[in-house]
CSV table of C-alpha atoms and ligand atoms in Angstrom, one decimal:
chain,number,residue,atom,x,y,z
A,1,UNK,CA,0.0,0.0,0.0
A,2,UNK,CA,1.6,3.3,-1.1
A,3,UNK,CA,-0.1,6.3,0.3
A,4,UNK,CA,0.6,10.0,0.5
A,5,UNK,CA,-0.8,12.3,3.1
A,6,UNK,CA,-2.0,15.8,2.0
A,7,UNK,CA,-3.1,18.6,4.2
A,8,UNK,CA,-2.2,21.9,5.7
A,9,UNK,CA,0.6,22.1,8.2
A,10,UNK,CA,-1.0,20.9,11.5
A,11,UNK,CA,-3.9,19.1,9.8
A,12,UNK,CA,-2.8,15.9,11.5
A,13,UNK,CA,-0.9,14.2,8.7
A,14,UNK,CA,1.9,13.0,11.0
A,15,UNK,CA,-0.5,11.8,13.7
A,16,UNK,CA,-2.4,9.7,11.2
A,17,UNK,CA,0.6,8.5,9.3
A,18,UNK,CA,2.2,7.1,12.4
A,19,UNK,CA,-1.0,5.2,13.3
A,20,UNK,CA,-1.3,3.9,9.8
A,21,UNK,CA,2.3,2.8,9.7
A,22,UNK,CA,1.8,0.9,13.0
A,23,UNK,CA,-1.4,-0.8,11.8
A,24,UNK,CA,-0.1,-1.8,8.4
A,25,UNK,CA,3.5,-2.3,9.4
A,26,UNK,CA,4.9,-0.2,6.6
A,27,UNK,CA,7.4,2.7,7.0
A,28,UNK,CA,6.3,6.3,7.8
A,29,UNK,CA,8.4,8.6,5.7
A,30,UNK,CA,8.2,12.2,6.8
A,31,UNK,CA,10.4,14.7,5.0
A,32,UNK,CA,10.1,17.1,7.9
A,33,UNK,CA,11.4,14.5,10.3
A,34,UNK,CA,14.3,13.7,7.9
A,35,UNK,CA,15.2,17.4,7.7
A,36,UNK,CA,15.0,17.8,11.5
A,37,UNK,CA,17.2,14.7,12.0
A,38,UNK,CA,19.7,16.3,9.6
A,39,UNK,CA,19.6,19.6,11.5
A,40,UNK,CA,20.1,17.8,14.8
A,41,UNK,CA,23.1,16.0,13.3
A,42,UNK,CA,24.5,19.2,11.8
A,43,UNK,CA,24.8,17.7,8.3
A,44,UNK,CA,25.3,19.8,5.2
A,45,UNK,CA,21.7,19.1,4.2
A,46,UNK,CA,20.5,20.1,7.6
A,47,UNK,CA,22.3,23.4,7.5
A,48,UNK,CA,20.7,24.2,4.1
A,49,UNK,CA,17.3,23.0,5.0
A,50,UNK,CA,17.2,25.0,8.3
A,51,UNK,CA,17.6,28.3,6.5
A,52,UNK,CA,14.3,27.7,4.7
A,53,UNK,CA,12.4,25.9,7.5
A,54,UNK,CA,13.1,28.7,10.1
A,55,UNK,CA,11.4,31.1,7.7
A,56,UNK,CA,8.4,28.9,7.0
A,57,UNK,CA,9.5,28.3,3.4
A,58,UNK,CA,9.8,25.1,1.6
A,59,UNK,CA,13.2,23.5,1.2
A,60,UNK,CA,14.0,23.6,-2.5
A,61,UNK,CA,12.9,20.6,-4.6
A,62,UNK,CA,16.5,19.8,-5.6
A,63,UNK,CA,17.3,19.1,-1.9
A,64,UNK,CA,14.1,17.1,-1.4
A,65,UNK,CA,13.2,14.9,-4.3
A,66,UNK,CA,16.3,12.6,-4.4
A,67,UNK,CA,16.1,12.1,-0.7
A,68,UNK,CA,12.6,10.6,-1.0
A,69,UNK,CA,13.2,8.7,-4.3
A,70,UNK,CA,16.3,7.0,-2.7
A,71,UNK,CA,14.3,6.2,0.4
A,72,UNK,CA,11.4,4.5,-1.3
A,73,UNK,CA,13.8,2.2,-3.1
A,74,UNK,CA,15.0,0.7,0.1
A,75,UNK,CA,14.0,-2.9,1.0
A,76,UNK,CA,11.7,-2.0,3.9
A,77,UNK,CA,9.5,-0.1,1.4
A,78,UNK,CA,8.7,-3.1,-0.8
A,79,UNK,CA,5.3,-3.7,0.8
A,80,UNK,CA,4.4,0.0,0.8
A,81,UNK,CA,4.9,3.2,2.7
A,82,UNK,CA,3.2,6.3,3.9
A,83,UNK,CA,4.7,9.6,2.7
A,84,UNK,CA,4.0,12.4,5.0
A,85,UNK,CA,4.8,16.0,3.9
A,86,UNK,CA,6.0,14.9,0.5
A,87,UNK,CA,5.2,15.8,-2.2
A,88,UNK,CA,4.5,19.5,-1.4
A,89,UNK,CA,4.9,21.0,-4.9
A,90,UNK,CA,3.7,20.0,-8.3
A,91,UNK,CA,7.4,19.4,-9.5
A,92,UNK,CA,7.8,17.1,-6.5
A,93,UNK,CA,4.7,15.2,-7.4
A,94,UNK,CA,5.8,14.9,-11.0
A,95,UNK,CA,9.2,13.7,-10.0
A,96,UNK,CA,7.6,11.1,-7.7
A,97,UNK,CA,5.4,9.8,-10.5
A,98,UNK,CA,8.3,9.6,-12.8
A,99,UNK,CA,10.4,7.7,-10.3
A,100,UNK,CA,7.5,5.3,-9.6
A,101,UNK,CA,6.7,4.7,-13.2
A,102,UNK,CA,10.4,3.9,-13.8
A,103,UNK,CA,10.0,1.2,-11.2
A,104,UNK,CA,6.7,0.0,-12.9
A,105,UNK,CA,4.9,1.2,-9.8
A,106,UNK,CA,2.3,3.7,-8.7
A,107,UNK,CA,0.6,5.3,-5.7
A,108,UNK,CA,-2.6,3.8,-4.4
A,109,UNK,CA,-4.1,6.8,-2.5
A,110,UNK,CA,-3.6,10.5,-1.8
A,111,UNK,CA,-5.4,11.1,1.5
A,112,UNK,CA,-6.3,14.8,2.0
A,113,UNK,CA,-6.9,15.6,5.7
A,114,UNK,CA,-9.1,18.7,5.7
A,115,UNK,CA,-8.8,21.3,8.5
A,116,UNK,CA,-9.7,25.0,8.0
A,117,UNK,CA,-7.0,27.6,8.5
A,118,UNK,CA,-8.8,29.0,11.6
A,119,UNK,CA,-8.1,25.8,13.5
A,120,UNK,CA,-4.5,25.5,12.4
A,121,UNK,CA,-2.8,28.2,14.4
A,122,UNK,CA,-4.4,27.0,17.6
A,123,UNK,CA,-3.4,23.5,16.9
A,124,UNK,CA,0.2,24.4,16.2
A,125,UNK,CA,0.7,26.5,19.3
A,126,UNK,CA,-0.4,23.4,21.3
A,127,UNK,CA,1.7,20.9,19.4
A,128,UNK,CA,4.6,19.3,21.3
A,129,UNK,CA,7.1,16.9,19.7
A,130,UNK,CA,9.3,14.3,21.3
A,131,UNK,CA,13.0,14.9,20.9
A,132,UNK,CA,13.5,11.1,21.1
A,133,UNK,CA,11.0,9.4,18.8
A,134,UNK,CA,9.4,12.3,17.0
A,135,UNK,CA,5.9,11.4,18.4
A,136,UNK,CA,3.6,14.5,18.4
A,137,UNK,CA,1.1,15.4,21.1
A,138,UNK,CA,-1.2,18.4,21.8
A,139,UNK,CA,-1.3,20.0,25.2
A,140,UNK,CA,-5.2,20.1,25.1
A,141,UNK,CA,-6.4,17.6,22.5
A,142,UNK,CA,-3.8,14.8,22.8
A,143,UNK,CA,-2.0,15.2,26.1
A,144,UNK,CA,0.7,12.9,27.5
A,145,UNK,CA,0.2,10.9,30.7
A,146,UNK,CA,3.0,12.9,32.4
A,147,UNK,CA,3.2,16.5,31.3
A,148,UNK,CA,6.2,17.2,29.0
A,149,UNK,CA,7.3,13.6,28.8
A,150,UNK,CA,6.7,11.3,25.8
A,151,UNK,CA,4.3,8.3,26.5
A,152,UNK,CA,6.2,6.2,24.0
A,153,UNK,CA,9.9,6.7,24.9
A,154,UNK,CA,10.1,8.8,28.0
A,155,UNK,CA,12.1,11.6,26.5
A,156,UNK,CA,11.3,15.3,26.7
A,157,UNK,CA,8.8,17.2,24.6
A,158,UNK,CA,9.5,20.5,22.9
A,159,UNK,CA,7.7,23.2,20.9
A,160,UNK,CA,9.1,23.3,17.4
A,161,UNK,CA,10.8,26.5,16.4
A,162,UNK,CA,8.6,26.8,13.3
A,163,UNK,CA,5.4,26.4,15.2
A,164,UNK,CA,5.5,30.0,16.4
A,165,UNK,CA,2.3,31.9,15.2
A,166,UNK,CA,4.2,34.2,12.8
A,167,UNK,CA,5.9,31.2,11.1
A,168,UNK,CA,2.7,29.2,11.1
A,169,UNK,CA,1.0,32.1,9.2
A,170,UNK,CA,3.8,32.0,6.6
A,171,UNK,CA,3.6,28.2,6.3
A,172,UNK,CA,-0.1,28.4,5.7
A,173,UNK,CA,0.4,30.9,2.9
A,174,UNK,CA,3.1,28.7,1.4
A,175,UNK,CA,0.7,25.7,1.7
A,176,UNK,CA,-2.1,27.5,-0.2
A,177,UNK,CA,0.3,28.7,-2.9
A,178,UNK,CA,2.4,25.6,-3.5
A,179,UNK,CA,0.9,22.5,-2.0
A,180,UNK,CA,-2.9,22.9,-2.3
A,181,UNK,CA,-2.7,22.5,-6.1
A,182,UNK,CA,-1.7,18.9,-5.4
A,183,UNK,CA,-5.4,18.2,-4.5
A,184,UNK,CA,-6.4,18.8,-8.1
A,185,UNK,CA,-3.4,17.0,-9.3
A,186,UNK,CA,-4.3,13.8,-7.5
A,187,UNK,CA,-8.0,14.3,-8.2
A,188,UNK,CA,-7.0,14.2,-11.9
A,189,UNK,CA,-5.2,11.0,-11.3
A,190,UNK,CA,-8.3,9.5,-9.7
A,191,UNK,CA,-6.6,8.6,-6.4
A,192,UNK,CA,-7.7,11.5,-4.2
A,193,UNK,CA,-9.6,10.7,-1.0
A,194,UNK,CA,-10.7,13.4,1.5
A,195,UNK,CA,-11.3,13.1,5.2
A,196,UNK,CA,-12.6,15.6,7.8
A,197,UNK,CA,-9.5,16.3,10.0
A,198,UNK,CA,-11.4,18.4,12.5
A,199,UNK,CA,-12.9,15.5,14.4
A,200,UNK,CA,-11.2,13.4,17.1
A,201,UNK,CA,-8.0,11.7,15.9
A,202,UNK,CA,-9.5,8.2,16.4
A,203,UNK,CA,-12.4,9.1,14.1
A,204,UNK,CA,-10.1,10.5,11.5
A,205,UNK,CA,-8.2,7.3,11.6
A,206,UNK,CA,-11.3,5.1,11.2
A,207,UNK,CA,-12.3,7.2,8.2
A,208,UNK,CA,-9.0,6.6,6.6
A,209,UNK,CA,-8.9,2.9,7.3
A,210,UNK,CA,-12.4,2.6,5.8
A,211,UNK,CA,-11.1,4.2,2.6
A,212,UNK,CA,-8.1,1.9,2.5
A,213,UNK,CA,-10.1,-1.2,3.1
A,214,UNK,CA,-13.1,-0.4,0.9
B,1,ADP,P1,4.1,20.0,9.1
B,1,ADP,O1,3.9,18.6,9.4
B,1,ADP,O2,3.7,20.9,10.3
B,1,ADP,O3,3.5,20.5,7.9
B,1,ADP,P2,6.7,19.2,8.4
B,1,ADP,O4,7.4,18.5,9.5
B,1,ADP,O5,6.1,18.3,7.3
B,1,ADP,O6,5.7,20.2,9.0
B,1,ADP,O7,7.7,20.2,7.6
B,1,ADP,C1,8.4,21.1,8.3
B,1,ADP,C2,9.2,22.0,7.3
B,1,ADP,O8,10.1,21.1,6.6
B,1,ADP,C3,8.3,22.6,6.2
B,1,ADP,O9,7.8,23.9,6.7
B,1,ADP,C4,9.4,22.8,5.1
B,1,ADP,O10,10.2,23.9,5.4
B,1,ADP,C5,10.2,21.6,5.3
B,1,ADP,N1,9.7,20.5,4.4
B,1,ADP,C6,9.2,19.3,4.8
B,1,ADP,N2,8.8,18.5,3.7
B,1,ADP,C7,9.1,19.3,2.6
B,1,ADP,C8,9.0,19.1,1.2
B,1,ADP,N3,8.4,17.9,0.7
B,1,ADP,N4,9.4,20.0,0.4
B,1,ADP,C9,9.9,21.1,0.9
B,1,ADP,N5,10.1,21.4,2.2
B,1,ADP,C10,9.7,20.5,3.0
B,2,ADP,P1,0.9,17.7,10.6
B,2,ADP,O1,1.8,16.5,10.5
B,2,ADP,O2,-0.2,17.7,9.5
B,2,ADP,O3,1.6,18.9,10.6
B,2,ADP,P2,0.3,16.8,13.3
B,2,ADP,O4,0.0,15.4,13.1
B,2,ADP,O5,1.7,17.1,13.8
B,2,ADP,O6,0.1,17.6,11.9
B,2,ADP,O7,-0.8,17.5,14.2
B,2,ADP,C1,-0.7,18.9,14.5
B,2,ADP,C2,-1.1,19.1,16.0
B,2,ADP,O8,-2.5,18.8,16.1
B,2,ADP,C3,-0.4,18.2,17.0
B,2,ADP,O9,-0.3,18.8,18.2
B,2,ADP,C4,-1.4,17.0,17.1
B,2,ADP,O10,-1.2,16.3,18.4
B,2,ADP,C5,-2.7,17.7,17.0
B,2,ADP,N1,-3.8,16.8,16.4
B,2,ADP,C6,-3.6,15.9,15.4
B,2,ADP,N2,-4.8,15.3,15.1
B,2,ADP,C7,-5.7,16.0,15.8
B,2,ADP,C8,-7.2,15.9,15.9
B,2,ADP,N3,-7.9,15.0,15.1
B,2,ADP,N4,-7.8,16.7,16.8
B,2,ADP,C9,-7.1,17.6,17.5
B,2,ADP,N5,-5.8,17.7,17.5
B,2,ADP,C10,-5.1,16.9,16.7
B,3,ZN,ZN1,9.2,9.8,22.2
């Protein structure tokens, strides 16, 4: 099963992608997580990516596409995968299609998690991410058992630098300009499925599973 998750920043793509990856035992590939790991390890890629991420801008396609294309060719992706946060531009989507068709392969679904802009800024200011395993929580909607500590691995939770309200506004603008056109793109390919992302995360998950198992 090869799936991509579409939706605004903070729509819940990562939350759902992790749950789907656990259920179907396929890798969750998040370009944001890959960039953040590179920043943490102070790699060349990390240094370049950070300049864009801190401003709420997209990392250029040249730095992003090959990373994903190489990743999906690895052995653990043979049964499928969930791409979260990629593609984010039409050129990225076209490059992915090209790479897949070269492998005689294709995507099964593009799942669009719909959440209106009004809800996004609130969600992002409450988002907390684990420094250890990358799990995400929300201080109100999805709290941890012990405040500030990851339920899964026990490490500390932080507020991401780019989740400040000013940067979130910028990221939303970038989303509407560069990423939203992918909805029509995948509609045109006949693989778009939409779910309401404003309801409880368990309900969103059930809606996605129903689509995948229909
Ligand atoms: P969110 O889940 O909140 O949308 P991500 O973790 O997916 O955030 O991405 C964080 C940042 O990493 C983005 O704002 C962007 O700068 C960069 N990034 C992630 N994926 C991509 C991509 N496919 N293309 C370009 N930039 C990306
Ligand atoms: P994305 O990967 O799309 O940027 P996340 O999965 O990181 O989004 O979710 C953004 C924030 O919203 C996180 O704090 C997360 O815990 C919270 N969240 C995710 N799904 C829901 C939901 N259905 N209802 C309320 N909050 C949610
Ligand atoms: Zn953790």
